[in-house]
XYZ file of C-alpha atoms in Angstrom:
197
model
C 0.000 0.000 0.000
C 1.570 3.632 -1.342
C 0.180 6.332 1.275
C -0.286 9.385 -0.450
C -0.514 12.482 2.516
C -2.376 15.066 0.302
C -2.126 18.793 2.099
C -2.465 22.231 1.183
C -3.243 25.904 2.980
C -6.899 26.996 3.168
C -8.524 27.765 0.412
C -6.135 26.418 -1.886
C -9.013 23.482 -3.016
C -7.884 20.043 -1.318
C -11.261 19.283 -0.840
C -11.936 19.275 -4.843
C -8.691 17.288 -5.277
C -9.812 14.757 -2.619
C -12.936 14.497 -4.275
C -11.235 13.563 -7.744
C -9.119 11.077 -5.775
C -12.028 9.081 -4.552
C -13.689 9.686 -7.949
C -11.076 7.777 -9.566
C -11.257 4.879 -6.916
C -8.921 5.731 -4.857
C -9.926 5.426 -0.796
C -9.465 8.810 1.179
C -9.185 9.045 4.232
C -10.072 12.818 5.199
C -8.616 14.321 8.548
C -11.473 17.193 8.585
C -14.384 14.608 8.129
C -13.238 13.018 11.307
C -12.399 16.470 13.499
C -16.190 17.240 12.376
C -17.449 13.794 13.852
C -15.503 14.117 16.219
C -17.015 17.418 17.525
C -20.513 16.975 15.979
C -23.684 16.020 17.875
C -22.608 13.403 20.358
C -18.998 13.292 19.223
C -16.509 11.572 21.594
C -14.296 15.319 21.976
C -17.064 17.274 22.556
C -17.522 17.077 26.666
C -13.537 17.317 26.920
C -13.536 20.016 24.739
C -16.484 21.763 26.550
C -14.057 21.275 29.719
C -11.277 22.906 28.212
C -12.709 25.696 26.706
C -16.124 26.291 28.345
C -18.818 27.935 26.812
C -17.613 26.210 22.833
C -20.225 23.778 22.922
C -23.721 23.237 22.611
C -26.814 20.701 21.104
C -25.033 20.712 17.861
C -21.211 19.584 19.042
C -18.900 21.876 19.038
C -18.982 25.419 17.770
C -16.040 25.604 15.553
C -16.209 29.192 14.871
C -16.321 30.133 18.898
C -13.576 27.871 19.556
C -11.641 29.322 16.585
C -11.811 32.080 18.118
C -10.670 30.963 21.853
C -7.361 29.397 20.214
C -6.404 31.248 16.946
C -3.614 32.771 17.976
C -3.110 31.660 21.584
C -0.641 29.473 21.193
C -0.976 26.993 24.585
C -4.480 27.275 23.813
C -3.932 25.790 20.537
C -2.058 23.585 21.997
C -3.924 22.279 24.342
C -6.671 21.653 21.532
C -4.298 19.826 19.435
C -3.526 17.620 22.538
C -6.849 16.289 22.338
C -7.891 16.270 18.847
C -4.786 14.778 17.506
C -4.580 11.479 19.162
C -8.698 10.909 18.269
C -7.865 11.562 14.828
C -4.841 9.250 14.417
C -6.667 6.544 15.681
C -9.416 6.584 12.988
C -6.669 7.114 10.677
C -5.456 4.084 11.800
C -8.681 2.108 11.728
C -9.252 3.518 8.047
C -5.569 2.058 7.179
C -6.637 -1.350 7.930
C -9.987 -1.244 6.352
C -8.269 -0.237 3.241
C -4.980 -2.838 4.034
C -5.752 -4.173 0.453
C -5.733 -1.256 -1.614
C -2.339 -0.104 -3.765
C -2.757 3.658 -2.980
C -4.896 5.860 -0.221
C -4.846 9.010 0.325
C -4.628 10.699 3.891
C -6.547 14.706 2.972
C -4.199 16.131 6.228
C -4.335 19.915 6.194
C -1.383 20.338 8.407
C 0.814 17.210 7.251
C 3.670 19.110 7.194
C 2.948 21.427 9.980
C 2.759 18.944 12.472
C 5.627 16.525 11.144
C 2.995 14.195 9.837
C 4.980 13.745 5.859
C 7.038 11.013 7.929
C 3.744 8.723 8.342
C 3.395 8.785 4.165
C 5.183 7.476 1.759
C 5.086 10.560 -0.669
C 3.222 14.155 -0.390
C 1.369 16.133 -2.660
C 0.320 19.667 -2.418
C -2.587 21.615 -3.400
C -1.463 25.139 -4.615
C -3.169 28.280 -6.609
C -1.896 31.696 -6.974
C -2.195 33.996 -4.008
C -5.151 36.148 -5.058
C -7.017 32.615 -6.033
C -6.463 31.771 -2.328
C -7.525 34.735 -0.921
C -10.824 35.438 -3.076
C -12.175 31.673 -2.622
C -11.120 32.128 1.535
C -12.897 35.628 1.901
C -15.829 34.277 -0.229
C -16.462 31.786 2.864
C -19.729 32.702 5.421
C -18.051 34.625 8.683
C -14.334 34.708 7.355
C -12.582 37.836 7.716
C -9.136 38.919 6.006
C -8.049 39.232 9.765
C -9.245 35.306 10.788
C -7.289 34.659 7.063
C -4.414 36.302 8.336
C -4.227 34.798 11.667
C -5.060 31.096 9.712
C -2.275 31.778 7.729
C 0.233 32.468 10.006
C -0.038 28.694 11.185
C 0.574 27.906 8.100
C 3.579 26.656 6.409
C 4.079 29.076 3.664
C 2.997 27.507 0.299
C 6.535 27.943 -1.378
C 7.891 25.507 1.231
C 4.994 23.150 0.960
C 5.643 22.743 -2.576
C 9.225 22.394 -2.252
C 8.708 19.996 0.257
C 5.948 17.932 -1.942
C 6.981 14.873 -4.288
C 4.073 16.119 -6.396
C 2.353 19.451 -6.908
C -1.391 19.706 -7.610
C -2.325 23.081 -9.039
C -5.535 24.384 -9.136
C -5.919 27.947 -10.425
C -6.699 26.825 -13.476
C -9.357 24.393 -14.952
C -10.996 21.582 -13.100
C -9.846 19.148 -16.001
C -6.523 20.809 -15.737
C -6.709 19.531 -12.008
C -8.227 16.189 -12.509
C -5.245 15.431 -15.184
C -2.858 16.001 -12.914
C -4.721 13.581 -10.298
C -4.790 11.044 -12.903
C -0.887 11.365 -13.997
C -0.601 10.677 -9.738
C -2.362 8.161 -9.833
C -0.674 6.586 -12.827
C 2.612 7.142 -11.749
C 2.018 5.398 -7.942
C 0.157 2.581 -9.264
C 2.507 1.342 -11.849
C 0.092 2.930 -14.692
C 2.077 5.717 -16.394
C 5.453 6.925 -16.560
C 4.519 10.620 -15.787
């Protein structure tokens, strides 16, 4: 099994790229999903969260954009957040791993693979990447986001320069979606013995 850590700053369209992944067959295993079941209605974070940061919870799970921002830019807040949210999500990442144990390639959708030293756990990276002012107009386009939450989101972010130098494979997707599903498929091709690109 070839474990493909797929990663890229906000806004830069790694959900679209996952998407294309799992379109083509491939199983993906996507770190978000599980932070949002994890915190959702009767998820098993949500009463040690509401401990840690009182007053971030409610009927619904957690309430992402209230504990945004309790932690965005505090950094033992963050932190402390991580501390419990990380080790939840590794274990389902784990549990996806061996429900997949006989596929050729997965693909782990980890915003902050590189961030939080997670590119050792993979066998090769690929980054998401579009110009700067694509970034910024689809992450300003989102309901509540400000260009000062943007800001403060990026600043916890590796710089996308470094990702991609970083990356065994760049994904770019400031231009067409066909543009962006070819260069899936050369991926693809190239992991899997299908292609020489």
């Amino acid at each position: 099994m070839i474990k493909l850590g797929l990663t890229g700053s906000i806004g830069m369209g790694k959900s679209t790229v996952a998407a294309m992944f799992a379109d083509e067959g491939v199983p993906v295993f996507d770190a978000d999903a599980a932070v949002h079941r994890l915190q959702g209605p009767e998820g098993a974070l949500v009463a040690e969260i509401e401990a840690r940061f009182p007053g971030t919870t409610g009927p619904g799970g957690v309430d992402r954009t209230a504990l945004a921002e309790r932690v965005l830019g505090e950094r033992e807040a963050l932190q402390s957040l991580e501390a419990l949210i990380h080790p939840a999500v590794a274990r389902e990442r784990e549990a996806f791993l061996e429900a997949h144990e006989g596929s050729r390639l997965v693909v782990l959708d980890i915003p902050l693979l590189l961030e939080t030293g997670g590119a050792g756990k993979v066998d090769k990276v690929a980054v998401v990447s579009a110009p700067a002012d694509v970034q910024r107009a689809r992450v300003l386009a989102r309901p509540g986001m400000t260009q000062e939450r943007f800001d403060k989101i990026l600043k916890l972010q590796m710089p996308d320069e470094e990702k991609r130098d970083r990356a065994d494979f760049t994904i770019p997707t400031g231009g067409s979606l066909e543009e962006t599903r070819a260069s899936v498929r050369r991926i693809i091709a190239c992991l899997t013995g299908g292609g020489d690109s």
